[in-house]
PDB file of C-alpha atoms in Angstrom:
ATOM      1  CA  UNK A 828       0.000   0.000   0.000  1.00 43.00           C
ATOM      2  CA  UNK A 829       1.348   3.398  -0.950  1.00 43.00           C
ATOM      3  CA  UNK A 830       0.834   6.530   1.118  1.00 49.00           C
ATOM      4  CA  UNK A 831       0.752  10.151  -0.069  1.00 47.00           C
ATOM      5  CA  UNK A 832       4.234  10.539   1.354  1.00 50.00           C
ATOM      6  CA  UNK A 833       5.621   7.948  -1.073  1.00 49.00           C
ATOM      7  CA  UNK A 834       4.525   9.931  -4.144  1.00 47.00           C
ATOM      8  CA  UNK A 835       6.384  13.132  -3.189  1.00 49.00           C
ATOM      9  CA  UNK A 836      10.010  13.088  -4.314  1.00 51.00           C
ATOM     10  CA  UNK A 837      12.282  13.407  -1.284  1.00 53.00           C
ATOM     11  CA  UNK A 838      15.596  15.214  -1.124  1.00 58.00           C
ATOM     12  CA  UNK A 839      18.575  14.370   1.010  1.00 74.00           C
ATOM     13  CA  UNK A 840      17.846  14.274   4.752  1.00 79.00           C
ATOM     14  CA  UNK A 841      15.147  12.797   6.941  1.00 81.00           C
ATOM     15  CA  UNK A 842      11.829  13.871   8.447  1.00 84.00           C
ATOM     16  CA  UNK A 843      11.126  13.227  12.129  1.00 88.00           C
ATOM     17  CA  UNK A 844       7.903  13.551  14.123  1.00 90.00           C
ATOM     18  CA  UNK A 845       7.982  14.532  17.762  1.00 92.00           C
ATOM     19  CA  UNK A 846       5.899  12.683  20.327  1.00 92.00           C
ATOM     20  CA  UNK A 847       3.766  15.793  20.873  1.00 93.00           C
ATOM     21  CA  UNK A 848       2.974  16.034  17.146  1.00 93.00           C
ATOM     22  CA  UNK A 849       2.038  12.338  17.018  1.00 94.00           C
ATOM     23  CA  UNK A 850      -0.328  12.724  19.986  1.00 93.00           C
ATOM     24  CA  UNK A 851      -1.903  15.766  18.292  1.00 94.00           C
ATOM     25  CA  UNK A 852      -2.626  13.666  15.178  1.00 94.00           C
ATOM     26  CA  UNK A 853      -4.190  10.969  17.388  1.00 94.00           C
ATOM     27  CA  UNK A 854      -6.376  13.585  19.138  1.00 95.00           C
ATOM     28  CA  UNK A 855      -7.689  14.767  15.753  1.00 94.00           C
ATOM     29  CA  UNK A 856      -8.443  11.160  14.750  1.00 94.00           C
ATOM     30  CA  UNK A 857     -10.453  10.568  17.938  1.00 94.00           C
ATOM     31  CA  UNK A 858     -12.446  13.794  17.471  1.00 93.00           C
ATOM     32  CA  UNK A 859     -13.456  12.716  13.938  1.00 92.00           C
ATOM     33  CA  UNK A 860     -15.501   9.749  15.250  1.00 94.00           C
ATOM     34  CA  UNK A 861     -19.171  10.549  16.093  1.00 93.00           C
ATOM     35  CA  UNK A 862     -20.084   9.817  19.711  1.00 93.00           C
ATOM     36  CA  UNK A 863     -16.756  10.823  21.291  1.00 94.00           C
ATOM     37  CA  UNK A 864     -16.761  13.651  23.851  1.00 92.00           C
ATOM     38  CA  UNK A 865     -14.040  16.100  24.876  1.00 91.00           C
ATOM     39  CA  UNK A 866     -14.082  16.600  28.675  1.00 89.00           C
ATOM     40  CA  UNK A 867     -12.067  19.345  30.375  1.00 85.00           C
ATOM     41  CA  UNK A 868     -10.583  18.485  33.773  1.00 75.00           C
ATOM     42  CA  UNK A 869     -11.548  21.914  35.180  1.00 72.00           C
ATOM     43  CA  UNK A 870     -15.210  21.423  34.282  1.00 67.00           C
ATOM     44  CA  UNK A 871     -15.348  17.830  35.567  1.00 60.00           C
ATOM     45  CA  UNK A 872     -14.777  18.784  39.230  1.00 58.00           C
ATOM     46  CA  UNK A 873     -12.019  18.157  41.742  1.00 50.00           C
ATOM     47  CA  UNK A 874     -11.796  14.413  41.066  1.00 54.00           C
ATOM     48  CA  UNK A 875     -12.454  14.720  37.331  1.00 70.00           C
ATOM     49  CA  UNK A 876     -10.170  13.706  34.508  1.00 82.00           C
ATOM     50  CA  UNK A 877      -9.684  15.187  31.091  1.00 88.00           C
ATOM     51  CA  UNK A 878     -10.644  13.157  28.040  1.00 91.00           C
ATOM     52  CA  UNK A 879      -9.342  12.055  25.638  1.00 92.00           C
ATOM     53  CA  UNK A 880      -6.006  10.995  27.146  1.00 92.00           C
ATOM     54  CA  UNK A 881      -3.365   9.658  24.748  1.00 94.00           C
ATOM     55  CA  UNK A 882      -0.055   7.927  25.450  1.00 94.00           C
ATOM     56  CA  UNK A 883       2.066   6.972  22.410  1.00 94.00           C
ATOM     57  CA  UNK A 884       5.362   5.099  22.147  1.00 94.00           C
ATOM     58  CA  UNK A 885       7.339   5.653  18.921  1.00 93.00           C
ATOM     59  CA  UNK A 886      10.234   3.994  17.147  1.00 92.00           C
ATOM     60  CA  UNK A 887      11.387   6.510  14.491  1.00 90.00           C
ATOM     61  CA  UNK A 888      13.846   4.083  12.889  1.00 90.00           C
ATOM     62  CA  UNK A 889      11.269   1.324  12.286  1.00 91.00           C
ATOM     63  CA  UNK A 890       8.428   3.857  11.772  1.00 92.00           C
ATOM     64  CA  UNK A 891       6.084   2.108  14.195  1.00 95.00           C
ATOM     65  CA  UNK A 892       4.000   3.501  17.038  1.00 95.00           C
ATOM     66  CA  UNK A 893       1.990   1.932  19.898  1.00 95.00           C
ATOM     67  CA  UNK A 894      -1.037   3.886  21.154  1.00 95.00           C
ATOM     68  CA  UNK A 895      -2.991   3.709  24.449  1.00 95.00           C
ATOM     69  CA  UNK A 896      -6.035   6.032  24.463  1.00 95.00           C
ATOM     70  CA  UNK A 897      -8.681   6.775  27.117  1.00 94.00           C
ATOM     71  CA  UNK A 898     -11.864   8.304  25.656  1.00 94.00           C
ATOM     72  CA  UNK A 899     -15.242   9.579  26.863  1.00 93.00           C
ATOM     73  CA  UNK A 900     -18.444   8.880  24.918  1.00 93.00           C
ATOM     74  CA  UNK A 901     -21.824  10.562  24.721  1.00 92.00           C
ATOM     75  CA  UNK A 902     -24.735   8.629  26.218  1.00 89.00           C
ATOM     76  CA  UNK A 903     -26.865   7.150  24.769  1.00 88.00           C
ATOM     77  CA  UNK A 904     -24.631   5.831  22.002  1.00 91.00           C
ATOM     78  CA  UNK A 905     -23.315   2.436  20.795  1.00 92.00           C
ATOM     79  CA  UNK A 906     -20.225   2.399  23.012  1.00 93.00           C
ATOM     80  CA  UNK A 907     -18.712  -0.753  21.466  1.00 93.00           C
ATOM     81  CA  UNK A 908     -19.061   0.576  17.909  1.00 94.00           C
ATOM     82  CA  UNK A 909     -17.612   3.964  18.907  1.00 94.00           C
ATOM     83  CA  UNK A 910     -14.544   2.345  20.517  1.00 94.00           C
ATOM     84  CA  UNK A 911     -13.987   0.125  17.456  1.00 94.00           C
ATOM     85  CA  UNK A 912     -14.316   3.138  15.114  1.00 94.00           C
ATOM     86  CA  UNK A 913     -11.813   5.120  17.230  1.00 95.00           C
ATOM     87  CA  UNK A 914      -9.315   2.277  16.981  1.00 95.00           C
ATOM     88  CA  UNK A 915      -9.663   2.153  13.172  1.00 94.00           C
ATOM     89  CA  UNK A 916      -9.519   5.969  12.864  1.00 94.00           C
ATOM     90  CA  UNK A 917      -6.274   6.156  14.862  1.00 95.00           C
ATOM     91  CA  UNK A 918      -4.614   3.454  12.760  1.00 94.00           C
ATOM     92  CA  UNK A 919      -5.701   4.979   9.415  1.00 93.00           C
ATOM     93  CA  UNK A 920      -4.943   8.598  10.351  1.00 93.00           C
ATOM     94  CA  UNK A 921      -1.461   7.825  11.678  1.00 93.00           C
ATOM     95  CA  UNK A 922      -0.652   5.875   8.500  1.00 92.00           C
ATOM     96  CA  UNK A 923      -2.029   8.532   6.110  1.00 90.00           C
ATOM     97  CA  UNK A 924      -0.622  11.636   7.835  1.00 90.00           C
ATOM     98  CA  UNK A 925       2.718  10.430   9.214  1.00 91.00           C
ATOM     99  CA  UNK A 926       3.552   7.227   7.340  1.00 90.00           C
ATOM    100  CA  UNK A 927       3.986   5.310  10.626  1.00 94.00           C
ATOM    101  CA  UNK A 928       2.510   1.851  11.199  1.00 94.00           C
ATOM    102  CA  UNK A 929       0.591   1.106  14.407  1.00 94.00           C
ATOM    103  CA  UNK A 930       1.623  -2.079  16.188  1.00 94.00           C
ATOM    104  CA  UNK A 931      -0.927  -1.777  18.995  1.00 94.00           C
ATOM    105  CA  UNK A 932      -3.978   0.458  19.534  1.00 95.00           C
ATOM    106  CA  UNK A 933      -5.680   0.057  22.932  1.00 95.00           C
ATOM    107  CA  UNK A 934      -8.860   2.093  23.518  1.00 95.00           C
ATOM    108  CA  UNK A 935     -10.381   2.379  27.012  1.00 94.00           C
ATOM    109  CA  UNK A 936     -13.780   4.012  27.608  1.00 93.00           C
ATOM    110  CA  UNK A 937     -13.154   5.975  30.793  1.00 90.00           C
ATOM    111  CA  UNK A 938     -16.358   8.019  31.065  1.00 88.00           C
ATOM    112  CA  UNK A 939     -19.820   8.701  29.694  1.00 89.00           C
ATOM    113  CA  UNK A 940     -21.314  12.175  29.237  1.00 89.00           C
ATOM    114  CA  UNK A 941     -25.015  12.875  28.716  1.00 89.00           C
ATOM    115  CA  UNK A 942     -25.518  14.371  25.284  1.00 89.00           C
ATOM    116  CA  UNK A 943     -27.154  14.016  21.911  1.00 88.00           C
ATOM    117  CA  UNK A 944     -28.032  10.480  20.877  1.00 89.00           C
ATOM    118  CA  UNK A 945     -25.616   8.883  18.401  1.00 90.00           C
ATOM    119  CA  UNK A 946     -26.805   6.015  16.201  1.00 91.00           C
ATOM    120  CA  UNK A 947     -24.767   3.054  15.002  1.00 90.00           C
ATOM    121  CA  UNK A 948     -25.412   4.129  11.389  1.00 92.00           C
ATOM    122  CA  UNK A 949     -23.731   7.502  12.005  1.00 91.00           C
ATOM    123  CA  UNK A 950     -20.687   5.756  13.480  1.00 91.00           C
ATOM    124  CA  UNK A 951     -20.360   3.245  10.624  1.00 91.00           C
ATOM    125  CA  UNK A 952     -20.804   5.908   7.886  1.00 90.00           C
ATOM    126  CA  UNK A 953     -18.356   8.434   9.327  1.00 89.00           C
ATOM    127  CA  UNK A 954     -16.209  10.453   6.926  1.00 87.00           C
ATOM    128  CA  UNK A 955     -12.533   9.493   7.279  1.00 85.00           C
ATOM    129  CA  UNK A 956      -9.851  12.147   7.459  1.00 82.00           C
ATOM    130  CA  UNK A 957      -8.028  12.630   4.161  1.00 78.00           C
ATOM    131  CA  UNK A 958      -4.700  14.409   3.827  1.00 72.00           C
ATOM    132  CA  UNK A 959      -5.055  17.468   1.605  1.00 71.00           C
ATOM    133  CA  UNK A 960      -2.276  17.327  -0.990  1.00 70.00           C
ATOM    134  CA  UNK A 961      -2.209  19.858  -3.849  1.00 73.00           C
ATOM    135  CA  UNK A 962      -2.680  18.238  -7.235  1.00 74.00           C
ATOM    136  CA  UNK A 963       0.195  19.136  -9.567  1.00 79.00           C
ATOM    137  CA  UNK A 964      -0.472  18.463 -13.258  1.00 79.00           C
ATOM    138  CA  UNK A 965       2.718  18.674 -15.319  1.00 81.00           C
ATOM    139  CA  UNK A 966       2.473  20.755 -18.503  1.00 82.00           C
ATOM    140  CA  UNK A 967       2.519  18.743 -21.704  1.00 83.00           C
ATOM    141  CA  UNK A 968       3.891  19.951 -25.032  1.00 84.00           C
ATOM    142  CA  UNK A 969       1.189  20.062 -27.692  1.00 83.00           C
ATOM    143  CA  UNK A 970       1.906  18.693 -31.140  1.00 84.00           C
ATOM    144  CA  UNK A 971       0.596  20.141 -34.362  1.00 83.00           C
ATOM    145  CA  UNK A 972      -1.952  17.958 -36.091  1.00 79.00           C
ATOM    146  CA  UNK A 973      -1.541  17.572 -39.820  1.00 77.00           C
ATOM    147  CA  UNK A 974      -4.060  15.904 -42.112  1.00 73.00           C
ATOM    148  CA  UNK A 975      -3.273  14.229 -45.381  1.00 71.00           C
ATOM    149  CA  UNK A 976      -6.169  15.784 -47.322  1.00 71.00           C
ATOM    150  CA  UNK A 977      -8.908  18.304 -46.774  1.00 70.00           C
ATOM    151  CA  UNK A 978     -12.278  17.209 -45.496  1.00 70.00           C
ATOM    152  CA  UNK A 979     -15.404  18.585 -47.190  1.00 74.00           C
ATOM    153  CA  UNK A 980     -17.688  20.334 -44.736  1.00 74.00           C
ATOM    154  CA  UNK A 981     -21.250  19.153 -44.937  1.00 78.00           C
ATOM    155  CA  UNK A 982     -24.191  21.523 -44.673  1.00 81.00           C
ATOM    156  CA  UNK A 983     -26.612  20.942 -41.820  1.00 82.00           C
ATOM    157  CA  UNK A 984     -30.262  21.035 -42.844  1.00 84.00           C
ATOM    158  CA  UNK A 985     -32.441  22.726 -40.226  1.00 84.00           C
ATOM    159  CA  UNK A 986     -36.128  21.704 -40.268  1.00 86.00           C
ATOM    160  CA  UNK A 987     -38.760  24.418 -40.750  1.00 86.00           C
ATOM    161  CA  UNK A 988     -40.420  25.826 -37.643  1.00 85.00           C
ATOM    162  CA  UNK A 989     -43.927  24.458 -37.010  1.00 85.00           C
ATOM    163  CA  UNK A 990     -46.862  26.818 -37.397  1.00 86.00           C
ATOM    164  CA  UNK A 991     -48.203  28.217 -34.110  1.00 85.00           C
ATOM    165  CA  UNK A 992     -51.936  27.960 -33.586  1.00 84.00           C
ATOM    166  CA  UNK A 993     -53.884  30.678 -31.845  1.00 84.00           C
ATOM    167  CA  UNK A 994     -55.487  29.875 -28.485  1.00 84.00           C
ATOM    168  CA  UNK A 995     -59.038  31.194 -27.916  1.00 84.00           C
ATOM    169  CA  UNK A 996     -59.689  32.136 -24.278  1.00 84.00           C
ATOM    170  CA  UNK A 997     -63.234  31.960 -22.833  1.00 84.00           C
ATOM    171  CA  UNK A 998     -65.045  35.102 -21.754  1.00 85.00           C
ATOM    172  CA  UNK A 999     -64.470  36.335 -18.215  1.00 85.00           C
ATOM    173  CA  UNK A1000     -67.138  35.351 -15.671  1.00 83.00           C
ATOM    174  CA  UNK A1001     -68.626  38.238 -13.682  1.00 83.00           C
ATOM    175  CA  UNK A1002     -67.797  37.887 -10.023  1.00 81.00           C
ATOM    176  CA  UNK A1003     -70.397  38.976  -7.494  1.00 78.00           C
ATOM    177  CA  UNK A1004     -68.966  40.926  -4.574  1.00 77.00           C
ATOM    178  CA  UNK A1005     -72.150  41.909  -2.633  1.00 74.00           C
ATOM    179  CA  UNK A1006     -75.372  40.310  -1.460  1.00 69.00           C
ATOM    180  CA  UNK A1007     -73.798  37.709   0.852  1.00 70.00           C
ATOM    181  CA  UNK A1008     -74.983  39.214   4.203  1.00 65.00           C
ATOM    182  CA  UNK A1009     -77.792  37.706   6.349  1.00 62.00           C
ATOM    183  CA  UNK A1010     -81.373  38.665   5.632  1.00 63.00           C
ATOM    184  CA  UNK A1011     -83.082  41.261   7.903  1.00 62.00           C
ATOM    185  CA  UNK A1012     -85.719  38.734   8.960  1.00 61.00           C
ATOM    186  CA  UNK A1013     -83.110  36.644  10.795  1.00 60.00           C
ATOM    187  CA  UNK A1014     -82.777  39.143  13.666  1.00 59.00           C
ATOM    188  CA  UNK A1015     -86.543  39.739  14.258  1.00 61.00           C
ATOM    189  CA  UNK A1016     -87.043  37.180  17.027  1.00 66.00           C
ATOM    190  CA  UNK A1017     -84.217  36.811  19.573  1.00 70.00           C
ATOM    191  CA  UNK A1018     -84.227  34.416  22.519  1.00 73.00           C
ATOM    192  CA  UNK A1019     -83.018  35.251  25.989  1.00 78.00           C
ATOM    193  CA  UNK A1020     -79.795  33.521  27.067  1.00 81.00           C
ATOM    194  CA  UNK A1021     -79.360  32.667  30.742  1.00 82.00           C
ATOM    195  CA  UNK A1022     -75.881  32.254  32.192  1.00 83.00           C
ATOM    196  CA  UNK A1023     -74.866  30.289  35.260  1.00 83.00           C
ATOM    197  CA  UNK A1024     -74.407  32.212  38.524  1.00 85.00           C
ATOM    198  CA  UNK A1025     -70.889  33.244  39.388  1.00 85.00           C
ATOM    199  CA  UNK A1026     -68.976  30.913  41.690  1.00 84.00           C
ATOM    200  CA  UNK A1027     -66.747  32.316  44.447  1.00 85.00           C
ATOM    201  CA  UNK A1028     -63.068  31.772  43.870  1.00 84.00           C
ATOM    202  CA  UNK A1029     -61.179  29.499  46.233  1.00 83.00           C
ATOM    203  CA  UNK A1030     -57.764  30.310  47.569  1.00 82.00           C
ATOM    204  CA  UNK A1031     -55.161  27.881  46.289  1.00 82.00           C
ATOM    205  CA  UNK A1032     -52.008  27.192  48.253  1.00 81.00           C
ATOM    206  CA  UNK A1033     -48.808  26.273  46.548  1.00 81.00           C
ATOM    207  CA  UNK A1034     -47.236  23.040  47.779  1.00 82.00           C
ATOM    208  CA  UNK A1035     -44.029  23.274  49.708  1.00 83.00           C
ATOM    209  CA  UNK A1036     -40.946  22.608  47.612  1.00 83.00           C
ATOM    210  CA  UNK A1037     -39.545  19.127  48.004  1.00 82.00           C
ATOM    211  CA  UNK A1038     -36.218  18.744  49.742  1.00 84.00           C
ATOM    212  CA  UNK A1039     -33.494  17.951  47.263  1.00 82.00           C
ATOM    213  CA  UNK A1040     -31.145  15.211  48.366  1.00 82.00           C
ATOM    214  CA  UNK A1041     -27.470  15.465  47.645  1.00 82.00           C
ATOM    215  CA  UNK A1042     -26.217  12.736  45.363  1.00 80.00           C
ATOM    216  CA  UNK A1043     -22.760  11.404  46.086  1.00 80.00           C
ATOM    217  CA  UNK A1044     -20.785  10.361  43.077  1.00 77.00           C
ATOM    218  CA  UNK A1045     -19.028   6.998  43.453  1.00 75.00           C
ATOM    219  CA  UNK A1046     -15.298   7.118  43.623  1.00 76.00           C
ATOM    220  CA  UNK A1047     -13.324   6.232  40.561  1.00 76.00           C
ATOM    221  CA  UNK A1048     -12.571   2.553  40.177  1.00 71.00           C
ATOM    222  CA  UNK A1049      -8.883   1.890  40.426  1.00 77.00           C
ATOM    223  CA  UNK A1050      -7.644  -1.153  38.542  1.00 78.00           C
ATOM    224  CA  UNK A1051      -6.016  -3.651  40.859  1.00 78.00           C
ATOM    225  CA  UNK A1052      -2.930  -5.573  39.960  1.00 80.00           C
ATOM    226  CA  UNK A1053      -3.478  -9.310  39.870  1.00 78.00           C
ATOM    227  CA  UNK A1054      -0.550 -11.500  40.887  1.00 81.00           C
ATOM    228  CA  UNK A1055      -0.376 -14.694  38.889  1.00 78.00           C
ATOM    229  CA  UNK A1056       1.185 -17.559  40.863  1.00 81.00           C
ATOM    230  CA  UNK A1057       4.307 -19.050  39.452  1.00 81.00           C
ATOM    231  CA  UNK A1058       3.862 -22.381  37.690  1.00 81.00           C
ATOM    232  CA  UNK A1059       4.756 -25.335  39.868  1.00 82.00           C
ATOM    233  CA  UNK A1060       7.902 -27.179  38.892  1.00 83.00           C
ATOM    234  CA  UNK A1061       7.434 -30.951  38.632  1.00 83.00           C
ATOM    235  CA  UNK A1062       9.417 -32.847  41.251  1.00 84.00           C
ATOM    236  CA  UNK A1063      11.006 -36.221  40.550  1.00 86.00           C
ATOM    237  CA  UNK A1064       9.118 -39.044  42.251  1.00 83.00           C
ATOM    238  CA  UNK A1065      10.990 -42.246  43.062  1.00 83.00           C
ATOM    239  CA  UNK A1066       8.951 -45.421  42.988  1.00 81.00           C
ATOM    240  CA  UNK A1067       9.836 -48.273  45.385  1.00 81.00           C
ATOM    241  CA  UNK A1068      11.628 -51.279  43.989  1.00 82.00           C
ATOM    242  CA  UNK A1069       9.287 -54.096  43.006  1.00 82.00           C
ATOM    243  CA  UNK A1070       9.205 -56.880  45.592  1.00 82.00           C
ATOM    244  CA  UNK A1071       9.896 -60.430  44.587  1.00 83.00           C
ATOM    245  CA  UNK A1072       6.966 -62.806  44.646  1.00 83.00           C
ATOM    246  CA  UNK A1073       7.073 -65.357  47.426  1.00 83.00           C
ATOM    247  CA  UNK A1074       5.693 -68.839  47.458  1.00 84.00           C
ATOM    248  CA  UNK A1075       2.496 -69.299  49.418  1.00 82.00           C
ATOM    249  CA  UNK A1076       1.654 -72.788  50.659  1.00 82.00           C
ATOM    250  CA  UNK A1077      -2.047 -73.579  50.554  1.00 79.00           C
ATOM    251  CA  UNK A1078      -3.142 -76.156  53.185  1.00 80.00           C
ATOM    252  CA  UNK A1079      -4.728 -79.315  51.988  1.00 79.00           C
ATOM    253  CA  UNK A1080      -8.528 -79.512  52.214  1.00 77.00           C
ATOM    254  CA  UNK A1081      -9.762 -81.271  55.357  1.00 76.00           C
ATOM    255  CA  UNK A1082     -11.690 -84.453  54.689  1.00 80.00           C
ATOM    256  CA  UNK A1083     -14.956 -84.722  56.681  1.00 79.00           C
ATOM    257  CA  UNK A1084     -15.206 -87.743  59.028  1.00 77.00           C
ATOM    258  CA  UNK A1085     -18.250 -89.386  60.563  1.00 80.00           C
ATOM    259  CA  UNK A1086     -19.259 -88.072  63.981  1.00 80.00           C
ATOM    260  CA  UNK A1087     -21.618 -90.024  66.275  1.00 81.00           C
ATOM    261  CA  UNK A1088     -23.870 -87.980  68.528  1.00 79.00           C
ATOM    262  CA  UNK A1089     -24.750 -89.269  72.032  1.00 80.00           C
ATOM    263  CA  UNK A1090     -28.182 -90.516  72.818  1.00 81.00           C
ATOM    264  CA  UNK A1091     -30.763 -87.980  73.932  1.00 79.00           C
ATOM    265  CA  UNK A1092     -31.387 -87.947  77.706  1.00 79.00           C
ATOM    266  CA  UNK A1093     -34.852 -87.365  79.123  1.00 78.00           C
ATOM    267  CA  UNK A1094     -35.268 -83.961  80.777  1.00 78.00           C
ATOM    268  CA  UNK A1095     -36.043 -83.808  84.480  1.00 78.00           C
ATOM    269  CA  UNK A1096     -38.413 -81.279  86.013  1.00 78.00           C
ATOM    270  CA  UNK A1097     -36.790 -79.454  88.956  1.00 74.00           C
ATOM    271  CA  UNK A1098     -38.852 -79.332  92.138  1.00 73.00           C
ATOM    272  CA  UNK A1099     -38.486 -76.670  94.856  1.00 66.00           C
ATOM    273  CA  UNK A1100     -38.507 -77.815  98.444  1.00 66.00           C
ATOM    274  CA  UNK A1101     -41.451 -76.444 100.455  1.00 62.00           C
ATOM    275  CA  UNK A1102     -39.162 -75.306 103.298  1.00 61.00           C
ATOM    276  CA  UNK A1103     -37.288 -72.886 101.039  1.00 51.00           C
ATOM    277  CA  UNK A1104     -40.444 -71.169  99.773  1.00 52.00           C
ATOM    278  CA  UNK A1105     -41.827 -70.493 103.269  1.00 58.00           C
ATOM    279  CA  UNK A1106     -38.604 -68.958 104.655  1.00 64.00           C
ATOM    280  CA  UNK A1107     -38.716 -65.157 105.186  1.00 72.00           C
ATOM    281  CA  UNK A1108     -35.802 -63.232 103.678  1.00 75.00           C
ATOM    282  CA  UNK A1109     -34.148 -60.401 105.559  1.00 77.00           C
ATOM    283  CA  UNK A1110     -33.427 -57.112 103.798  1.00 79.00           C
ATOM    284  CA  UNK A1111     -29.749 -56.364 103.382  1.00 76.00           C
ATOM    285  CA  UNK A1112     -28.613 -52.753 103.580  1.00 75.00           C
ATOM    286  CA  UNK A1113     -25.212 -51.725 102.203  1.00 71.00           C
ATOM    287  CA  UNK A1114     -23.772 -48.539 103.624  1.00 69.00           C
ATOM    288  CA  UNK A1115     -20.781 -46.928 101.945  1.00 65.00           C
ATOM    289  CA  UNK A1116     -17.846 -46.224 104.211  1.00 61.00           C
ATOM    290  CA  UNK A1117     -14.583 -44.398 103.713  1.00 57.00           C
ATOM    291  CA  UNK A1118     -12.669 -47.115 105.592  1.00 59.00           C
ATOM    292  CA  UNK A1119     -12.941 -49.517 102.717  1.00 59.00           C
ATOM    293  CA  UNK A1120     -11.351 -47.205 100.115  1.00 64.00           C
ATOM    294  CA  UNK A1121      -7.983 -48.418  98.959  1.00 68.00           C
ATOM    295  CA  UNK A1122      -5.290 -46.797  96.884  1.00 72.00           C
ATOM    296  CA  UNK A1123      -4.762 -48.475  93.550  1.00 72.00           C
ATOM    297  CA  UNK A1124      -1.462 -48.005  91.751  1.00 76.00           C
ATOM    298  CA  UNK A1125      -1.738 -47.593  88.022  1.00 77.00           C
ATOM    299  CA  UNK A1126       1.374 -48.227  85.951  1.00 79.00           C
ATOM    300  CA  UNK A1127       2.784 -45.275  84.106  1.00 79.00           C
ATOM    301  CA  UNK A1128       2.418 -45.266  80.321  1.00 78.00           C
ATOM    302  CA  UNK A1129       5.516 -46.382  78.497  1.00 79.00           C
ATOM    303  CA  UNK A1130       6.705 -44.083  75.654  1.00 80.00           C
ATOM    304  CA  UNK A1131       6.384 -45.524  72.187  1.00 79.00           C
ATOM    305  CA  UNK A1132       9.497 -46.693  70.435  1.00 79.00           C
ATOM    306  CA  UNK A1133      10.256 -46.163  66.759  1.00 79.00           C
ATOM    307  CA  UNK A1134      10.117 -49.379  64.762  1.00 80.00           C
ATOM    308  CA  UNK A1135      12.014 -49.624  61.497  1.00 79.00           C
ATOM    309  CA  UNK A1136      10.604 -52.010  58.899  1.00 77.00           C
ATOM    310  CA  UNK A1137      13.154 -53.119  56.360  1.00 75.00           C
ATOM    311  CA  UNK A1138      11.598 -54.132  53.014  1.00 69.00           C
ATOM    312  CA  UNK A1139      12.635 -57.378  51.468  1.00 63.00           C
ATOM    313  CA  UNK A1140      15.401 -57.055  48.959  1.00 56.00           C
ATOM    314  CA  UNK A1141      14.870 -58.050  45.356  1.00 54.00           C
ATOM    315  CA  UNK A1142      15.322 -61.779  44.920  1.00 53.00           C
ATOM    316  CA  UNK A1143      15.042 -62.607  48.688  1.00 52.00           C
ATOM    317  CA  UNK A1144      12.890 -65.510  49.885  1.00 52.00           C
ATOM    318  CA  UNK A1145      10.821 -65.394  53.062  1.00 51.00           C
ATOM    319  CA  UNK A1146       8.554 -68.010  54.553  1.00 46.00           C
TER     320      UNK A1146
END
């Protein structure tokens, strides 16, 4: 793609753009997009910020620039379309006016201002900024035209003018200007008109003005830095040595043998002697006494000892 700067023949030397000039070009590109608002910090209050805010980073040798822009938009308006149009306008304007290429264009919507409604059609059909370059047409040397032989000029036959017919106008109609008033007989008999009696006026009191509450504006949201944890480094894991298989002896199955059960014995019914049932029992009272308490020695707990289990070595046999 060629820019207007490529068509102009350059002399010896180089052209440099200062950072202030580049930011001025970016400001003009932002103002060309419908829906963007210019906010002055003095009019926005003590905690207000000026918009738009532009920060550009340039590399004059590579002719590239990175742009970070904070803008304010009018509400209601398609905020997403306005931000996208601002990003395209910055990239195109910087390329057309300075010849630099944008490597990054970040647009942040930092505020909304109540204003005239902006439609998405007005944003999409915006007029891009065009660099005004004078058109220089080089003078060309004219050559004389020579013909081999003369050309006979032909006569042009003009047709005769058509005859004009006369137009006969009708006679003028006499317009009557009098005789439209009402007849005298209309006002002979008049009827009386009765009106309603007058009503006394009531005194109207104005309502007391409502108390206006002060509205506190929320504080500006400050972006917080998010710390990303470092990726965990994998640690080597050592697996235990595989143990050798040991031989397991399975006992032989037990053969069942014949068991003889003893003969069943007849059950006897117990009988209580009559002397035991007629004997009176005496109540027994147990009284606790401190003389019977004894001291019991409990052994002290023994501290646990560490036991080391040595795994079987590979190829060892254990029964």
